[in-house]
Tab-separated table of C-alpha atoms in Angstrom:
chain	number	residue	atom	x	y	z
G	11	MET	CA	51.973	105.587	98.035
G	12	GLU	CA	52.160	103.397	94.912
G	13	CYS	CA	53.059	103.825	91.263
G	14	GLU	CA	52.379	101.867	88.104
G	15	ALA	CA	55.889	100.371	88.237
G	16	GLY	CA	54.994	98.306	91.276
G	17	PHE	CA	57.164	100.173	93.764
G	18	ARG	CA	55.592	101.819	96.773
G	19	VAL	CA	56.826	103.985	99.619
G	20	PRO	CA	55.101	105.312	102.744
G	21	GLY	CA	54.721	109.044	102.234
G	22	ASP	CA	55.748	109.879	105.791
G	23	ARG	CA	59.007	107.955	105.412
G	24	VAL	CA	60.373	109.998	102.547
G	25	LYS	CA	63.609	111.626	103.587
G	26	ARG	CA	63.427	115.396	103.316
G	27	GLU	CA	67.077	116.110	102.662
G	28	ILE	CA	69.124	114.157	100.163
G	29	SER	CA	72.745	114.652	99.232
G	30	LEU	CA	75.301	112.759	97.187
G	31	ILE	CA	76.806	110.832	100.035
G	32	GLY	CA	77.569	107.194	100.627
G	33	PRO	CA	79.745	104.648	98.836
G	34	ILE	CA	81.014	106.952	96.082
G	35	LYS	CA	83.260	104.974	93.765
G	36	HIS	CA	86.865	105.935	93.351
G	37	ILE	CA	88.635	105.806	90.026
G	38	GLY	CA	92.143	105.886	88.723
G	39	LEU	CA	95.037	103.798	89.903
G	40	ILE	CA	93.534	102.850	93.195
G	41	CYS	CA	90.292	103.236	95.033
G	42	PRO	CA	91.341	104.992	98.202
G	43	SER	CA	89.035	105.702	101.057
G	44	LEU	CA	89.648	108.372	103.614
G	45	PRO	CA	90.738	106.310	106.647
G	46	PRO	CA	90.784	108.011	110.024
G	47	GLY	CA	94.269	109.256	110.719
G	48	MET	CA	95.938	109.293	114.070
G	49	GLY	CA	95.528	112.568	115.923
G	50	LYS	CA	98.690	114.612	116.241
G	51	GLU	CA	97.667	116.681	119.226
G	52	GLY	CA	100.098	116.204	122.031
G	53	ARG	CA	102.554	114.110	120.046
G	54	PRO	CA	106.248	114.419	120.790
G	55	GLY	CA	107.803	117.171	118.750
G	56	THR	CA	111.301	115.737	118.377
G	57	LYS	CA	112.860	112.352	117.832
G	58	PRO	CA	114.781	112.422	121.155
G	59	GLU	CA	111.456	113.030	122.900
G	60	ARG	CA	109.943	110.025	121.167
G	61	ALA	CA	112.948	107.894	122.109
G	62	ALA	CA	112.301	108.874	125.712
G	63	VAL	CA	108.827	107.451	125.373
G	64	PHE	CA	110.232	103.977	124.822
G	65	LEU	CA	113.503	104.088	126.732
G	66	GLY	CA	112.832	106.189	129.800
G	67	GLN	CA	113.831	109.797	130.201
G	68	ASP	CA	117.516	109.039	130.675
G	69	GLY	CA	117.740	106.168	128.211
G	70	LEU	CA	118.722	103.724	130.977
G	71	SER	CA	117.081	100.492	131.973
G	72	ARG	CA	114.813	101.678	134.768
G	73	ALA	CA	111.138	102.479	134.206
G	74	GLY	CA	110.218	106.143	134.508
G	75	ASP	CA	107.852	108.838	133.297
G	76	GLY	CA	108.691	108.048	129.689
G	77	VAL	CA	107.431	104.483	129.924
G	78	GLN	CA	104.282	105.598	131.739
G	79	TRP	CA	103.639	108.176	129.023
G	80	PHE	CA	104.086	105.412	126.472
G	81	THR	CA	101.208	103.454	127.995
G	82	ARG	CA	98.940	106.492	128.192
G	83	ARG	CA	99.877	107.559	124.680
G	84	PHE	CA	98.648	104.339	123.139
G	85	HIS	CA	95.613	103.811	125.299
G	86	GLY	CA	94.470	107.412	125.436
G	87	LYS	CA	92.271	109.432	123.138
G	88	ASN	CA	95.029	110.042	120.591
G	89	ILE	CA	94.514	106.540	119.181
G	90	GLN	CA	91.634	106.736	116.697
G	91	GLU	CA	91.782	103.350	114.989
G	92	LYS	CA	92.727	99.772	115.748
G	93	ASN	CA	96.241	98.658	114.999
G	94	PRO	CA	95.975	96.491	111.831
G	95	LEU	CA	99.224	94.713	112.722
G	96	MET	CA	97.740	93.179	115.875
G	97	SER	CA	95.214	90.401	116.409
G	98	GLU	CA	91.878	91.062	118.112
G	99	THR	CA	93.209	89.471	121.308
G	100	GLU	CA	96.258	91.714	121.282
G	101	GLN	CA	94.065	94.759	120.668
G	102	ASN	CA	92.190	94.082	123.884
G	103	GLN	CA	95.296	93.589	126.017
G	104	THR	CA	96.805	96.499	127.911
G	105	ILE	CA	100.411	97.280	127.072
G	106	ILE	CA	102.535	96.408	130.096
G	107	ASP	CA	103.752	99.471	131.993
G	108	SER	CA	107.335	98.269	132.076
G	109	HIS	CA	110.709	98.689	130.445
G	110	PRO	CA	111.983	96.764	127.367
G	111	THR	CA	114.332	94.846	129.660
G	112	GLU	CA	111.275	93.191	131.252
G	113	TRP	CA	109.389	92.256	128.070
G	114	ASP	CA	108.946	88.663	126.971
G	115	GLU	CA	108.607	87.915	123.254
G	116	ALA	CA	104.837	88.565	123.219
G	117	ASP	CA	105.327	91.939	124.926
G	118	PHE	CA	108.072	92.758	122.442
G	119	ARG	CA	105.809	92.057	119.463
G	120	ARG	CA	102.935	94.125	120.862
G	121	ASN	CA	105.130	97.095	121.707
G	122	TRP	CA	106.851	96.872	118.322
G	123	SER	CA	103.491	96.998	116.516
G	124	GLN	CA	102.372	99.943	118.613
G	125	PHE	CA	105.585	101.832	117.925
G	126	LEU	CA	105.174	101.346	114.165
G	127	GLN	CA	101.627	102.656	114.360
G	128	MET	CA	102.755	105.782	116.178
G	129	LEU	CA	105.638	106.267	113.748
G	130	VAL	CA	103.274	106.190	110.774
G	131	GLY	CA	100.868	108.549	112.532
G	132	GLU	CA	103.646	111.098	112.949
G	133	ASN	CA	105.288	110.542	109.578
G	134	GLU	CA	104.468	113.407	107.228
G	135	ASN	CA	105.186	111.395	104.056
G	136	ALA	CA	102.230	109.119	104.935
G	137	LEU	CA	103.923	105.827	104.146
G	138	PRO	CA	101.563	102.881	104.739
G	139	LEU	CA	101.999	101.038	108.016
G	140	LYS	CA	102.426	97.654	106.391
G	141	ARG	CA	105.010	99.097	104.015
G	142	ILE	CA	107.254	100.245	106.866
G	143	GLN	CA	106.630	97.044	108.807
G	144	TYR	CA	107.507	94.810	105.870
G	145	GLN	CA	110.684	96.660	104.983
G	146	VAL	CA	112.018	96.827	108.549
G	147	GLU	CA	111.148	93.215	109.313
G	148	GLN	CA	113.056	92.025	106.250
G	149	SER	CA	116.228	93.553	107.671
G	150	PRO	CA	118.856	91.314	109.321
G	151	ILE	CA	118.689	93.323	112.554
G	152	TYR	CA	114.984	92.631	113.115
G	153	LYS	CA	115.298	88.924	112.346
G	154	GLU	CA	118.276	88.621	114.678
G	155	VAL	CA	116.576	90.489	117.529
G	156	LEU	CA	113.371	88.465	117.196
G	157	VAL	CA	115.211	85.142	117.272
G	158	ARG	CA	117.482	86.076	120.170
G	159	TRP	CA	115.128	88.226	122.287
G	160	SER	CA	114.210	85.608	124.886
G	161	GLY	CA	117.862	84.820	125.553
G	162	LEU	CA	119.135	88.405	125.747
G	163	SER	CA	120.156	90.035	129.001
G	164	GLY	CA	118.453	93.232	130.148
G	165	ALA	CA	121.207	95.464	128.803
G	166	GLU	CA	121.267	93.561	125.499
G	167	ARG	CA	117.490	93.924	125.103
G	168	LEU	CA	117.750	97.644	125.680
G	169	GLY	CA	120.458	97.980	123.038
G	170	ALA	CA	118.550	95.792	120.574
G	171	TRP	CA	115.365	97.829	121.073
G	172	LYS	CA	117.221	101.075	120.446
G	173	ARG	CA	118.703	99.683	117.209
G	174	LEU	CA	115.243	98.635	116.015
G	175	LEU	CA	113.823	102.095	116.652
G	176	GLN	CA	116.666	103.641	114.681
G	177	ALA	CA	116.125	101.182	111.811
G	178	ALA	CA	112.416	102.031	111.669
G	179	GLU	CA	113.212	105.753	111.643
G	180	GLU	CA	115.603	105.264	108.721
G	181	VAL	CA	113.051	103.273	106.725
G	182	SER	CA	110.406	105.953	107.245
G	183	ARG	CA	112.808	108.558	105.827
G	184	GLU	CA	114.547	106.521	103.129
G	185	VAL	CA	111.986	104.115	101.754
G	186	LEU	CA	113.121	101.512	99.244
G	187	PRO	CA	111.777	102.636	95.811
G	188	ALA	CA	110.363	99.236	94.922
G	189	CYS	CA	107.140	97.331	95.476
G	190	VAL	CA	107.349	94.946	98.414
G	191	GLN	CA	103.815	93.574	97.820
G	192	CYS	CA	102.529	94.898	101.141
G	193	GLY	CA	98.997	95.016	99.691
G	194	THR	CA	98.302	98.630	100.626
G	195	CYS	CA	97.247	99.708	97.131
G	196	CYS	CA	95.131	96.576	96.616
G	197	ARG	CA	93.294	97.152	99.887
G	198	LYS	CA	92.392	100.708	98.938
G	199	GLY	CA	90.587	99.721	95.767
G	200	SER	CA	90.664	98.107	92.363
G	201	PRO	CA	92.189	99.647	89.225
G	202	SER	CA	90.439	101.234	86.283
G	203	LEU	CA	91.580	99.733	83.003
G	204	GLN	CA	93.572	101.615	80.385
G	205	LEU	CA	93.314	101.083	76.629
G	206	GLU	CA	96.570	99.145	76.853
G	207	ASP	CA	94.782	96.498	78.959
G	208	LEU	CA	92.405	95.478	76.160
G	209	GLU	CA	94.597	92.518	75.193
G	210	LEU	CA	94.277	91.111	78.721
G	211	LEU	CA	90.509	90.941	78.205
G	212	GLN	CA	90.665	89.603	74.669
G	213	THR	CA	92.934	86.747	75.726
G	214	GLY	CA	90.887	85.935	78.824
G	215	ARG	CA	93.660	86.727	81.278
G	216	ILE	CA	91.262	89.055	83.085
G	217	PRO	CA	87.793	87.436	83.329
G	218	TRP	CA	84.976	89.591	81.959
G	219	ASN	CA	82.695	88.683	84.864
G	220	GLN	CA	85.053	90.521	87.220
G	221	LEU	CA	84.555	93.868	85.465
G	222	VAL	CA	82.060	96.665	86.059
G	223	THR	CA	81.407	99.889	84.145
G	224	LEU	CA	81.220	103.266	85.870
G	225	ARG	CA	79.125	105.301	83.449
G	226	ARG	CA	79.453	108.875	82.277
G	227	GLY	CA	77.908	111.285	84.777
G	228	GLU	CA	78.269	109.050	87.843
G	229	PRO	CA	79.871	110.557	90.969
G	230	VAL	CA	83.370	109.291	91.727
G	231	GLN	CA	86.344	110.387	93.789
G	232	SER	CA	89.839	111.226	92.607
G	233	PRO	CA	92.555	108.978	94.069
G	234	PHE	CA	94.935	111.931	94.132
G	235	ASP	CA	93.181	114.893	95.777
G	236	ARG	CA	90.237	112.884	97.208
G	237	LYS	CA	87.738	115.348	95.711
G	238	PRO	CA	84.432	114.041	94.284
G	239	PHE	CA	83.439	114.821	90.718
G	240	PHE	CA	81.172	113.533	87.951
G	241	LEU	CA	82.728	111.338	85.278
G	242	LEU	CA	83.081	113.004	81.893
G	243	ASP	CA	83.583	109.603	80.292
G	244	GLU	CA	83.122	106.069	81.492
G	245	ARG	CA	85.614	103.777	83.219
G	246	ILE	CA	85.932	100.010	83.208
G	247	LYS	CA	86.911	98.830	86.674
G	248	ILE	CA	87.855	95.514	88.186
G	249	ARG	CA	85.293	94.585	90.814
G	250	GLU	CA	85.797	95.183	94.513
G	251	ARG	CA	84.698	92.943	97.353
G	252	ALA	CA	81.199	93.640	98.598
G	253	ASP	CA	82.271	94.118	102.219
G	254	SER	CA	85.278	96.347	101.516
G	255	GLN	CA	87.089	98.283	98.803
G	256	GLU	CA	89.631	95.511	98.240
G	257	CYS	CA	90.252	94.339	94.692
G	258	VAL	CA	88.612	90.951	94.114
G	259	PHE	CA	91.910	89.465	92.966
G	260	PHE	CA	93.705	90.385	96.203
G	261	ASN	CA	94.133	87.778	98.938
G	262	ALA	CA	94.238	89.676	102.229
G	263	ASP	CA	95.646	86.696	104.142
G	264	THR	CA	98.670	86.169	101.909
G	265	CYS	CA	98.976	89.684	100.391
G	266	LEU	CA	99.136	87.994	96.986
G	267	CYS	CA	97.365	88.879	93.725
G	268	ALA	CA	95.608	86.148	91.742
G	269	ILE	CA	96.513	87.821	88.426
G	270	TYR	CA	99.844	89.378	89.398
G	271	ALA	CA	101.627	88.220	86.229
G	272	ASP	CA	98.821	89.702	84.114
G	273	ARG	CA	97.918	92.702	86.271
G	274	PRO	CA	96.658	95.900	84.552
G	275	VAL	CA	99.033	98.755	83.755
G	276	GLN	CA	97.670	100.865	86.605
G	277	CYS	CA	98.623	98.149	89.064
G	278	ARG	CA	102.129	98.133	87.597
G	279	ALA	CA	102.344	101.905	88.063
G	280	GLN	CA	101.255	101.848	91.700
G	281	ALA	CA	103.792	103.197	94.152
G	282	CYS	CA	102.521	103.813	97.669
G	283	TRP	CA	105.641	105.906	98.294
G	284	ASP	CA	105.334	108.044	95.121
G	285	PRO	CA	102.083	109.061	93.338
G	286	ALA	CA	103.871	110.522	90.280
G	287	PRO	CA	103.784	107.358	88.079
G	288	ALA	CA	100.036	106.966	88.658
G	289	GLN	CA	99.382	110.630	87.951
G	290	ASP	CA	101.279	110.396	84.667
G	291	LEU	CA	99.397	107.256	83.653
G	292	ALA	CA	96.043	108.915	84.397
G	293	LYS	CA	96.649	111.193	81.404
G	294	GLN	CA	96.628	108.190	79.045
G	295	PRO	CA	93.453	106.822	77.349
G	296	TYR	CA	91.130	104.718	79.482
G	297	LEU	CA	89.442	101.573	78.215
G	298	THR	CA	85.719	101.938	77.417
G	299	ARG	CA	82.900	99.708	76.207
G	300	ARG	CA	83.368	101.259	72.768
G	301	ASP	CA	86.787	99.609	72.639
G	302	ILE	CA	85.650	96.258	74.017
G	303	PHE	CA	82.556	95.865	71.790
G	304	LYS	CA	83.712	97.832	68.742
G	305	ASN	CA	82.779	94.994	66.356
G	306	VAL	CA	79.305	94.440	67.828
G	307	ASP	CA	77.315	97.332	66.361
G	308	LEU	CA	73.922	96.217	67.678
G	309	LEU	CA	75.161	95.999	71.249
G	310	LEU	CA	76.829	99.408	71.022
G	311	GLU	CA	73.570	100.939	69.766
G	312	ILE	CA	71.695	99.400	72.699
G	313	ILE	CA	74.324	100.666	75.152
G	314	VAL	CA	73.939	104.198	73.761
G	315	GLU	CA	70.156	103.966	74.081
G	316	HIS	CA	70.412	102.671	77.650
G	317	ASP	CA	72.734	105.528	78.609
G	318	LYS	CA	70.303	108.009	77.069
G	319	ARG	CA	67.152	106.670	78.735
G	320	CYS	CA	68.633	105.536	82.056
G	321	SER	CA	71.387	108.014	82.863
G	322	PHE	CA	72.492	108.869	86.373
G	323	ARG	CA	71.543	112.491	85.683
G	324	LYS	CA	67.899	111.466	85.226
G	325	LEU	CA	67.936	109.724	88.580
G	326	ASN	CA	69.655	112.698	90.201
G	327	ASP	CA	67.103	115.131	88.748
G	328	ALA	CA	64.249	112.930	89.950
G	329	PHE	CA	65.596	112.999	93.501
G	330	ASP	CA	65.999	116.780	93.275
G	331	ARG	CA	62.315	117.073	92.414
G	332	LEU	CA	61.486	114.664	95.229
G	333	ILE	CA	63.038	117.139	97.657
G	334	GLU	CA	61.294	120.134	96.107
G	335	THR	CA	57.880	118.461	96.264
G	336	LYS	CA	58.419	117.027	99.752
G	337	GLY	CA	57.956	113.465	98.517
G	338	GLU	CA	54.994	114.008	96.199
G	339	THR	CA	56.965	112.942	93.087
G	340	VAL	CA	58.208	109.654	94.502
G	341	GLY	CA	56.451	107.904	91.626
G	342	GLU	CA	58.899	109.476	89.184
G	343	VAL	CA	61.875	107.994	91.029
G	344	LEU	CA	60.259	104.576	91.218
G	345	GLU	CA	59.328	104.600	87.546
G	346	ILE	CA	62.936	105.341	86.524
G	347	LEU	CA	64.199	102.476	88.690
G	348	SER	CA	61.611	100.052	87.365
G	349	TYR	CA	62.196	100.995	83.725
G	350	GLU	CA	65.978	100.674	84.004
G	351	GLU	CA	65.718	97.286	85.685
G	352	HIS	CA	63.332	96.019	83.000
G	353	PHE	CA	65.588	97.366	80.239
G	354	ARG	CA	68.751	95.634	81.454
G	355	ASN	CA	66.971	92.368	82.284
G	356	PHE	CA	64.965	92.171	79.049
G	357	ILE	CA	67.820	93.095	76.708
G	358	GLY	CA	70.283	90.973	78.651
G	359	GLU	CA	68.024	87.957	78.255
G	360	LYS	CA	67.351	88.583	74.551
G	361	LEU	CA	71.053	89.014	73.746
G	362	LYS	CA	72.025	86.163	76.081
G	363	VAL	CA	74.394	88.355	78.093
G	364	PRO	CA	75.864	86.194	80.905
G	365	SER	CA	74.556	87.361	84.277
G	366	GLY	CA	78.078	88.031	85.524
G	367	GLN	CA	78.722	90.419	82.636
G	368	VAL	CA	75.575	92.568	82.833
G	369	GLU	CA	77.367	95.208	84.930
G	370	LEU	CA	80.106	95.410	82.317
G	371	VAL	CA	77.583	95.888	79.497
G	372	PHE	CA	75.129	98.246	81.254
G	373	GLY	CA	77.066	99.445	84.293
G	374	ARG	CA	75.769	99.412	87.839
G	375	SER	CA	71.993	99.396	88.109
G	376	LEU	CA	70.287	102.614	89.159
G	377	THR	CA	68.780	100.693	92.062
G	378	ASP	CA	72.297	100.012	93.352
G	379	LEU	CA	73.010	103.764	93.207
G	380	VAL	CA	69.975	104.780	95.275
G	381	PRO	CA	71.980	104.681	98.570
G	382	LEU	CA	73.958	107.674	97.269
G	383	PHE	CA	70.801	109.706	97.914
G	384	GLY	CA	70.199	108.351	101.407
G	385	PHE	CA	67.622	105.733	100.373
G	386	ARG	CA	67.471	102.013	99.724
G	387	VAL	CA	65.054	99.710	97.930
G	388	ILE	CA	63.595	96.797	99.895
G	389	GLU	CA	61.349	93.974	98.739
G	390	GLU	CA	58.180	93.168	100.674
G	391	PRO	CA	56.782	89.622	101.186
G	392	ASP	CA	54.172	90.233	98.469
G	393	GLY	CA	56.896	90.972	95.894
G	394	SER	CA	56.387	94.723	95.798
G	395	ARG	CA	59.300	96.973	96.580
G	396	CYS	CA	59.565	100.063	98.729
G	397	LEU	CA	61.840	103.069	98.644
G	398	VAL	CA	62.783	103.847	102.238
G	399	PRO	CA	65.378	106.042	103.949
G	400	GLU	CA	68.699	104.358	104.701
G	401	THR	CA	68.128	104.914	108.411
G	402	ALA	CA	64.722	103.245	108.392
């Protein structure tokens, strides 16, 4: 099936059911996904029971049912995600079925990482794993134990391990109310800009080519209750990495931010241990293209016209009709995509909009939003493009 716009799609490949699923953007302070949590079925119900998991039922230095349960607990079905604190090699190694008195330094590190993962999985205040790890490992007790572990006697290792478990428990209950730059917020997504951030753009401290507009009517997800909704007004967001939701300014290897000294106000309000500051800030005015280009009347008029002719609602309605007609109106979808692409390319070229700033001026292209409906656009060798199901 072909249309005047040059797109074509095999009629028998049109997906019959379409829903707003896929990489829905998140707005607000952070861009959180919904990571798989650790299952709580069968977890120990009390702290003494958990201590038995790591120390043996009687707390002495011999291996027993508690240590065996420890191995099963971490290599059984209750674990639903890889431990981000461990390397790929460590992930594939089986935890030694032994007592802390028998661990070498490598065993100690692996068991310590596994304990932290379980602690976070059972912790009802949902503190990030790296947050707890960072805070505990900055304590004198952890540094001392790590340095001395190889030279400790069996009894000393047992006592040191017990002190570490207690320290981790205390941190999980009494978190330090300060940012430790663990990178948790930055990994979950990039910030939306507030009106107060305009000066950072005007002075070039935040590059314009690292910004993207989420337009009115686009589906997004709240960072607070995780519920999807349609934007009532636009948002200007810092870009995220293509292969993840990480902010482009975040260095995952060093946990450092490239613009930390000039970070947006939402970044300054982030508190992985307390959402209240972010929720309060969300009530303040957001930055929009009207603020950024307020002295460029022609560009603002073109932006308004683009939003009117190429809105997300038009694309959504076209896909609704595609379902109702069982694929017969595919030409309507393709025409909208072709027109919007021509509009942004033609106007961008005429106004000499830098290629890296097109998504700030016109927002994400409608073609980039097609996966939300379970489709994707592919280009054939002859230059024509097809609309095909995501699973094709």
